[in-house]
XYZ file of C-alpha atoms in Angstrom:
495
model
C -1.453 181.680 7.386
C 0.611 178.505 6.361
C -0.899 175.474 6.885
C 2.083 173.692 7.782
C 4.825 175.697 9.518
C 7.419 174.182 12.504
C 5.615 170.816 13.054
C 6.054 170.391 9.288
C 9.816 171.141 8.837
C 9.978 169.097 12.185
C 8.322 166.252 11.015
C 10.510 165.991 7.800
C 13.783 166.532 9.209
C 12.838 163.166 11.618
C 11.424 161.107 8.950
C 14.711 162.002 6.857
C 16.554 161.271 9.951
C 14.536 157.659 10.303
C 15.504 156.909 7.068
C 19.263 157.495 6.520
C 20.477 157.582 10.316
C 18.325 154.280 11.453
C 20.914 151.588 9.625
C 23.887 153.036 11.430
C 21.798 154.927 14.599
C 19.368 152.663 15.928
C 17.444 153.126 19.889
C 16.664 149.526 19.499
C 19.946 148.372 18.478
C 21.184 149.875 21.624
C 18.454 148.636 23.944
C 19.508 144.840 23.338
C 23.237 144.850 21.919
C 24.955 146.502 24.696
C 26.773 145.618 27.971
C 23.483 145.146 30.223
C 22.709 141.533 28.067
C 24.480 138.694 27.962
C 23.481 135.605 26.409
C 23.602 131.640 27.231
C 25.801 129.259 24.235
C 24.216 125.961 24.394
C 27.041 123.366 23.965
C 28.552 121.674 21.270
C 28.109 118.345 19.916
C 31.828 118.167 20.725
C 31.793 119.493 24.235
C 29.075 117.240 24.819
C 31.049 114.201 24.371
C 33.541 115.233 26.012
C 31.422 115.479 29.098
C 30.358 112.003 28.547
C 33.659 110.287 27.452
C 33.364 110.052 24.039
C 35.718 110.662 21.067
C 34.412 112.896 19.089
C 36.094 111.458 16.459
C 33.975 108.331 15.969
C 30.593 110.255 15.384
C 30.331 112.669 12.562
C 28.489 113.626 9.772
C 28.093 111.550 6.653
C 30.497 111.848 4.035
C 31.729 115.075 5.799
C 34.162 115.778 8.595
C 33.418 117.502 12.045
C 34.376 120.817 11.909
C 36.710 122.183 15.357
C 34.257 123.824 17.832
C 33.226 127.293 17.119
C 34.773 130.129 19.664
C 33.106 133.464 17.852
C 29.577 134.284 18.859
C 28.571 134.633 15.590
C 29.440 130.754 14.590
C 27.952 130.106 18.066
C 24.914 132.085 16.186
C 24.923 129.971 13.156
C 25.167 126.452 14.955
C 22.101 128.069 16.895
C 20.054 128.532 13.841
C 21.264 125.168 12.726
C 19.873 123.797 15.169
C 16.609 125.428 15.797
C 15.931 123.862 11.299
C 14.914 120.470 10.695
C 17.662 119.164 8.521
C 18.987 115.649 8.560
C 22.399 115.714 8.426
C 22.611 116.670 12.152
C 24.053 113.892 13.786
C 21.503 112.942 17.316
C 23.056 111.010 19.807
C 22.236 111.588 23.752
C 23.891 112.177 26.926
C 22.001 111.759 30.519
C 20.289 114.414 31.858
C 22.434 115.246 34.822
C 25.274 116.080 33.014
C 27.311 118.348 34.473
C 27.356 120.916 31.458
C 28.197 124.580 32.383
C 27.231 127.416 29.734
C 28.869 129.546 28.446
C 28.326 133.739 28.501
C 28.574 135.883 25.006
C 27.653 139.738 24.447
C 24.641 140.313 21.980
C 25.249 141.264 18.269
C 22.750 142.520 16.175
C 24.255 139.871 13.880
C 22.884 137.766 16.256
C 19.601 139.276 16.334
C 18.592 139.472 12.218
C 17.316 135.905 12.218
C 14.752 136.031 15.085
C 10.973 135.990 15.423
C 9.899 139.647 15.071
C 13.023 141.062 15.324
C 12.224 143.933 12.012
C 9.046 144.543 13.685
C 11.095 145.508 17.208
C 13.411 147.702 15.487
C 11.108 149.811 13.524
C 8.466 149.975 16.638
C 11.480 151.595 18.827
C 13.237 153.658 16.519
C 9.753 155.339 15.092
C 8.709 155.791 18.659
C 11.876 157.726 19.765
C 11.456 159.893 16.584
C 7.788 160.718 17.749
C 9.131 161.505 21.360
C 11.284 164.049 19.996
C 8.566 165.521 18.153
C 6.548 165.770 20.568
C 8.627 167.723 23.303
C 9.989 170.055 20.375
C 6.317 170.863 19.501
C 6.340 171.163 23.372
C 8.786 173.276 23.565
C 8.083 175.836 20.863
C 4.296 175.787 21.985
C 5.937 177.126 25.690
C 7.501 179.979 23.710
C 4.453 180.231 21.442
C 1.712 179.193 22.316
C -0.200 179.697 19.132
C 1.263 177.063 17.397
C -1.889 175.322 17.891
C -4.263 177.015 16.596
C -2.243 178.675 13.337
C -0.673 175.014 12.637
C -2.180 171.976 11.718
C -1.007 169.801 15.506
C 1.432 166.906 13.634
C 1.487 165.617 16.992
C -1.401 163.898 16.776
C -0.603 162.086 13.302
C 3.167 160.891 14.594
C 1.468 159.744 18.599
C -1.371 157.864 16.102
C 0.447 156.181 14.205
C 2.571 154.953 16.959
C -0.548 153.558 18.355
C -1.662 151.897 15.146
C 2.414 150.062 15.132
C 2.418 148.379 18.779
C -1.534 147.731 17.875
C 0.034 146.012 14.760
C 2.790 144.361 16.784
C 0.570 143.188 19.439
C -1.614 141.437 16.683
C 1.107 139.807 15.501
C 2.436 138.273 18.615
C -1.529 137.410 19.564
C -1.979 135.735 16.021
C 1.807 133.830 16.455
C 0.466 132.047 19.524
C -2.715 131.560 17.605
C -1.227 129.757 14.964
C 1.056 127.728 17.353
C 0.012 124.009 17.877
C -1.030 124.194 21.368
C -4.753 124.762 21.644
C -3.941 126.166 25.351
C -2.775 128.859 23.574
C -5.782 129.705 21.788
C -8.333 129.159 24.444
C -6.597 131.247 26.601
C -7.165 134.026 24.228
C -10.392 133.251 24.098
C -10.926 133.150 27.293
C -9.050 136.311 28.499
C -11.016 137.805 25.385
C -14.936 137.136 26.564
C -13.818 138.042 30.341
C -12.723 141.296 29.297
C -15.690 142.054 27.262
C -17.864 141.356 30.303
C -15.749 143.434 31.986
C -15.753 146.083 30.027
C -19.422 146.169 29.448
C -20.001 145.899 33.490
C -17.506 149.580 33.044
C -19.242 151.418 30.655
C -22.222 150.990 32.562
C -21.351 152.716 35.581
C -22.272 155.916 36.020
C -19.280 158.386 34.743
C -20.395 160.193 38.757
C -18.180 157.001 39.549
C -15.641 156.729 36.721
C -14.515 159.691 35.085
C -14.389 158.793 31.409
C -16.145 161.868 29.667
C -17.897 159.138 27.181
C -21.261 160.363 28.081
C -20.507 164.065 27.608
C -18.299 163.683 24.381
C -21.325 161.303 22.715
C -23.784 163.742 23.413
C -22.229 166.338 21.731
C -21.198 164.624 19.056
C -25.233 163.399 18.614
C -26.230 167.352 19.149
C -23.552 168.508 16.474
C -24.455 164.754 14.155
C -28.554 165.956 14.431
C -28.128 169.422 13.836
C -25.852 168.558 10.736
C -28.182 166.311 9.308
C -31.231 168.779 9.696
C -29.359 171.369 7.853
C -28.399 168.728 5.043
C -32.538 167.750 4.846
C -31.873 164.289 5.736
C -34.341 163.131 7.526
C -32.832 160.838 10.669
C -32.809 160.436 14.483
C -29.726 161.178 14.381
C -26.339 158.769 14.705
C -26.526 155.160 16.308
C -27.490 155.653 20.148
C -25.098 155.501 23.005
C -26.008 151.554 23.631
C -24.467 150.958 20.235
C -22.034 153.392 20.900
C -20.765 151.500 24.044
C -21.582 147.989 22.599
C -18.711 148.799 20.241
C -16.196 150.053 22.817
C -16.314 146.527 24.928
C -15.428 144.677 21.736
C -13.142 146.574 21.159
C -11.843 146.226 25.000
C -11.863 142.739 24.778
C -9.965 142.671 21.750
C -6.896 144.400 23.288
C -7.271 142.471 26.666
C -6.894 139.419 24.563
C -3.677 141.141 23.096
C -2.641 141.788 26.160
C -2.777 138.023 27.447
C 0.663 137.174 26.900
C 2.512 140.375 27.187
C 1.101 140.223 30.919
C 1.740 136.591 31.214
C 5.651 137.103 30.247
C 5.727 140.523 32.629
C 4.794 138.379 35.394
C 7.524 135.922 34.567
C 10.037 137.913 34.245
C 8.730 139.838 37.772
C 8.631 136.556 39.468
C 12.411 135.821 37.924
C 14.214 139.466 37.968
C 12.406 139.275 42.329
C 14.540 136.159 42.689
C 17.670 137.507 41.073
C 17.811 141.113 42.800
C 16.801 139.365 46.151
C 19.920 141.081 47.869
C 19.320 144.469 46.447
C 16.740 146.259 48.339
C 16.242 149.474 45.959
C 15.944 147.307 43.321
C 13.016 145.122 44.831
C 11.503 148.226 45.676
C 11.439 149.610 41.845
C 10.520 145.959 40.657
C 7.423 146.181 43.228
C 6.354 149.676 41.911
C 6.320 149.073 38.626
C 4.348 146.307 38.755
C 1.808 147.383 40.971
C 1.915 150.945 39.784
C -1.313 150.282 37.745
C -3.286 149.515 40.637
C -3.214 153.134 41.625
C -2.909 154.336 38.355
C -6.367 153.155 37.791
C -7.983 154.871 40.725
C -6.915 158.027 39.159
C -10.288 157.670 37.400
C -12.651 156.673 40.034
C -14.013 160.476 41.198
C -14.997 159.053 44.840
C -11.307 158.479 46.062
C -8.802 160.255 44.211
C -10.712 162.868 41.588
C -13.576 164.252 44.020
C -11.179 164.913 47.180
C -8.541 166.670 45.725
C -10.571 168.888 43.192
C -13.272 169.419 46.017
C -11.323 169.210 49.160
C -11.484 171.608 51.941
C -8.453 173.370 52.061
C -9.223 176.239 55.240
C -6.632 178.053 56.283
C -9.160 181.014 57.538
C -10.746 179.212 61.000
C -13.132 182.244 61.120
C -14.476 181.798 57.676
C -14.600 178.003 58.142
C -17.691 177.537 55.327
C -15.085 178.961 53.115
C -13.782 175.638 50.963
C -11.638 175.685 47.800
C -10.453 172.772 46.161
C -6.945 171.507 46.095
C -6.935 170.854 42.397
C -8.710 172.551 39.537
C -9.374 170.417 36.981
C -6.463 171.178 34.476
C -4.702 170.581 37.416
C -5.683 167.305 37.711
C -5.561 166.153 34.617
C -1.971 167.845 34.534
C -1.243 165.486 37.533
C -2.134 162.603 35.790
C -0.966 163.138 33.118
C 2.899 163.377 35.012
C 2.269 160.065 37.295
C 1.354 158.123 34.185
C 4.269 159.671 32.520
C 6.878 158.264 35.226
C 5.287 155.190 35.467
C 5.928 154.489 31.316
C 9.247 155.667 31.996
C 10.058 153.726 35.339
C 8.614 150.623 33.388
C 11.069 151.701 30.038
C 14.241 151.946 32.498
C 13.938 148.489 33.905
C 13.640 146.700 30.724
C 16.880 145.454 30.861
C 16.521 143.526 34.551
C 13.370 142.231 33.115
C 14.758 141.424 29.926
C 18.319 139.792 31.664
C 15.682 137.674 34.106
C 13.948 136.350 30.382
C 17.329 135.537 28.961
C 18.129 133.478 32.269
C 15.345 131.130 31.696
C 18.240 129.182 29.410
C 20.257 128.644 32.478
C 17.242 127.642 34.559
C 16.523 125.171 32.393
C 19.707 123.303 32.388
C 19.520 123.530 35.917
C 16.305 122.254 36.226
C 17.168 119.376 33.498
C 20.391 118.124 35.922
C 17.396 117.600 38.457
C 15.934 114.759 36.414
C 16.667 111.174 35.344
C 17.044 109.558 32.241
C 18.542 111.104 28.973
C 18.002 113.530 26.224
C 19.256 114.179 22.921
C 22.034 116.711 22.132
C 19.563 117.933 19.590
C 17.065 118.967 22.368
C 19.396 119.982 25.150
C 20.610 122.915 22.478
C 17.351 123.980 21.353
C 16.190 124.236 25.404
C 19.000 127.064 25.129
C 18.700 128.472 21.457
C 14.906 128.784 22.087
C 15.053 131.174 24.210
C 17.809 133.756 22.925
C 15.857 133.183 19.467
C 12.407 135.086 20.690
C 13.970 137.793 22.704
C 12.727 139.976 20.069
C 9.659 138.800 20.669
C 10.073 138.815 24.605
C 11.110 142.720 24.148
C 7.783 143.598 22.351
C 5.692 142.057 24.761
C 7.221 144.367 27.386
C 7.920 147.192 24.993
C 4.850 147.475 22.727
C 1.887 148.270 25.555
C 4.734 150.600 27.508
C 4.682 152.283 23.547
C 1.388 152.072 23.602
C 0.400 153.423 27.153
C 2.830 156.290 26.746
C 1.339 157.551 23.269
C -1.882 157.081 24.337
C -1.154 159.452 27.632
C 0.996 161.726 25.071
C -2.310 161.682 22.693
C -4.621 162.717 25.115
C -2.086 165.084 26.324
C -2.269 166.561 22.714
C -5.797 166.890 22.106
C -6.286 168.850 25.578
C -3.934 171.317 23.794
C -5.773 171.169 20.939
C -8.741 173.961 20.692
C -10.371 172.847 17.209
C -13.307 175.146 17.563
C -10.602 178.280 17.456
C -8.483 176.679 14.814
C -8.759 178.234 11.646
C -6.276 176.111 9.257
C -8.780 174.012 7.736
C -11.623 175.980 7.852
C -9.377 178.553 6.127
C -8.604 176.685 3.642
C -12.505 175.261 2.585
C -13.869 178.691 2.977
C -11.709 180.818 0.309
C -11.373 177.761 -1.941
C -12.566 178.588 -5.187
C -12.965 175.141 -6.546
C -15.559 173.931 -3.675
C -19.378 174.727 -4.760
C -20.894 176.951 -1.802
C -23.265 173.996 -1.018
C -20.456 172.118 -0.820
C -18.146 174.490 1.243
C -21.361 174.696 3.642
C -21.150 171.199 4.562
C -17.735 170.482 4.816
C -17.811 173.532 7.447
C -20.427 171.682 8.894
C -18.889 168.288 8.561
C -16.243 169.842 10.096
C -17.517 170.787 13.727
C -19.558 167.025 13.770
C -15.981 165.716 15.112
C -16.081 167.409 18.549
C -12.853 166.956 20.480
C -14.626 165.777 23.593
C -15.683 162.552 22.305
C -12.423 162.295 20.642
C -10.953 163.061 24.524
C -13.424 160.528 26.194
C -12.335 157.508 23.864
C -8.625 158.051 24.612
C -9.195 158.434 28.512
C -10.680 155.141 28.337
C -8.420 153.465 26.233
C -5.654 155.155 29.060
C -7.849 153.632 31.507
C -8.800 150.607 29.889
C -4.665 149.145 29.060
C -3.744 150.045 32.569
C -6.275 147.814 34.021
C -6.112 145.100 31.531
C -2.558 144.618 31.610
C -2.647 144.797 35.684
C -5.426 141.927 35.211
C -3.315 139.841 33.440
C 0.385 140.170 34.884
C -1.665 139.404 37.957
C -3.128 136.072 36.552
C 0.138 135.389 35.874
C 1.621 135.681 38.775
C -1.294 133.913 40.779
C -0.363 130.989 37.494
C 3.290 130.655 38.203
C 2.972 130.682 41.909
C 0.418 127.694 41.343
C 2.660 125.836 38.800
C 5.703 126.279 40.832
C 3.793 124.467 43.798
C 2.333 121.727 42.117
């Protein structure tokens, strides 16, 4: 029986495919350089003093001559990048803030997009992601037609949806340790402070009785401390066993409040660009009906977890159809079913949330024009310098923008798909590995006894009850925090 069979040959073909096709074939390409995005060109130095009367002429560089205004998006690019650098041969000079300066629209080029924050990270984030989707509804699809894939095949499933994980993890660092390292302590207390609520939060969860929140931490632990004793016992070490479930728990809230902090500023830009995308679909009623959905969709999503409202009624309901037999109950739901249906509604919401990326992403690249708009508003005057850079700043982190609304979607989705996968996943009944340490004739018996052993320590509940709460857990901490946001922008905008 071959260790690796379809998933193998599956998994090769779409890492070859990653590899040549990505250059030319790219999901993330796609996702920002097509007809849905359009830009904002700051000015130019010369189309500034024109505004403002000036010959253009009499101010220019030293010892060099001023070029004719660029026309191309990509020189519109480069003057971008210029100015966004520190060098000194840019020529400053400043116009009044009310200028009437009008700004003008250019398609997105990945040309374009090579210079920006983040920008590698984005592209190898989307494009390993949609491999991994593929794989998983092949592997989907043969396991409909076979259905022992999973137990004579090592499920590659699991390695493609974890790694996945571990890259928007990565990503999310990233963006957490760029605002970090930025100069504005705000930034950093904010972290902090997002980071300690959430570990109080998460310790007041884990507390609750599971009667109440539907983890399956409790039962997974315990059989991984039954199968952890009984292991050690047989090895003659003398132990209580692992560290108990306190410890256990302890760890999972620092962990918590280590991806609430993450998820700070991906929630604080979602509500933005909610608050923004609201303003610009205002006439279009479907549309303000999706935007409302998918940002409250968490709020129910949560209580898919909480057994008194959702969980106990459906999979203990009365459904009676018999009025003569009226002690007769069955439930509405087993619980496959259940977990079936939630796995679907937190499927569609990942997708719902993946299909309006560009609104959200148009209402981010907007801001530019905002804040021109909201510059004619005031008096005085400003430099040319910083009137471009109010514009270049913001097409330069829409990478950045698109991970903090792409990377927890990834992340939510994979996480569903993983817990999808080990539900599928019978380990006790799998024979690959133990196969393979049995019959080997270079393993000592000893040896083979306790890797067999070794072997059923990692019970698949606990590995279940970890990813239902990490489901559970980016849900609610993401709702938290594209709420605060909201509640934040409302407050700014009044004050």
């Amino acid at each position: 029986m071959a260790l690796f069979g379809v998933q193998f040959v599956l998994s090769v073909v779409m890492a070859t495919m990653l590899q040549k096709f990505s250059p030319f074939i790219s999901l993330a390409r796609w996702i920002l350089c097509n007809e849905h995005l359009v830009r904002y060109l700051h000015p130019t130095d010369e189309e500034l003093k024109g505004l403002i009367g000036k010959n253009s002429a009499t101010v220019t560089n030293k010892g060099k001559g001023r070029r004719a205004a660029p026309t191309d998006a990509r020189k519109r690019q480069t003057n971008a990048a210029a100015v966004g650098s520190n060098s000194e041969d840019v020529k400053t000079f400043t116009v009044p803030c009310n200028i009437d300066v009008q700004l003008d629209k250019a398609t997105i080029e990945e040309i374009d997009l090579l210079p920006q924050f983040l920008y590698n990270d984005y592209k190898w984030l989307i494009d390993f992601s949609f491999c991994a989707v593929i794989i998983n509804i092949l592997v989907e699809i043969f396991a409909f037609f076979l259905p022992e894939i999973y137990t004579q095949e090592l499920n590659l499933g699991l390695v493609w949806n974890f790694l996945v994980i571990f890259f928007a993890l990565k990503v999310l660092f990233s963006l957490a340790a760029a605002y970090w390292r930025g100069d504005d302590t705000g930034e950093r207390s904010m972290c902090l402070t997002f980071g300690l609520f959430f570990f109080v939060v998460a310790m007041a969860v884990l507390v609750i009785d599971e009667s109440l929140l539907d983890f399956g931490l409790d039962k997974g632990y315990e059989s991984f401390s039954e199968k952890a004793t009984e292991f050690m016992e047989k090895q003659g070490l003398s132990s209580r066993g692992p560290a108990p479930k306190w410890m256990f728990k302890l760890f999972l809230a620092v962990a918590s409040a280590v991806l609430g902090a993450f998820l700070s500023f991906p929630g604080m830009r979602l509500a933005n660009m909610y608050l923004d995308s609201l303003f610009y679909c205002s006439e279009t009623r479907i549309m303000l009906v999706l935007l409302h959905v998918n940002f409250l969709a968490p709020l129910f999503l949560v209580l898919l977890w909480v057994t008194p409202i959702l969980q106990g009624p459906l999979m203990a309901g009365s459904w009676n159809d018999d009025t003569e037999n009226i002690n007769q109950t069955e439930p509405f739901l087993t619980e496959k079913g259940y977990s079936n249906l939630r796995f679907i509604l937190l499927l569609l919401f990942c997708v719902l949330r993946l299909s309006l990326v560009w609104r959200h992403l148009q209402s981010y690249l907007d801001m530019a024009h905002e804040r021109i708009e909201k510059m004619k508003k005031e008096t005085g005057r400003i430099t040319n310098v910083e009137l471009q850079r109010k514009v270049a700043r913001v097409f330069y982190y829409l990478s950045a923008a698109a991970l903090q609304y792409l990377a927890p979607t990834i992340l939510l989705m994979f996480s569903v798909l993983m817990l999808r996968t080990l539900g599928c996943t019978d380990w006790n009944s799998n024979p690959v590995g133990a196969s393979r340490i049995q019959y080997s004739s270079l393993i000592s018996n000893s040896t083979r006894e306790a890797a067999l052993s070794l072997r059923g320590v990692l019970t698949p509940e606990l590995f279940q009850g970890v990813v239902s709460y990490l489901v559970w857990w980016l849900c609610t901490s993401w709702l938290i925090t594209s709420l605060f946001g909201v509640v934040y922008l409302k407050i700014f905008e009044a004050s």
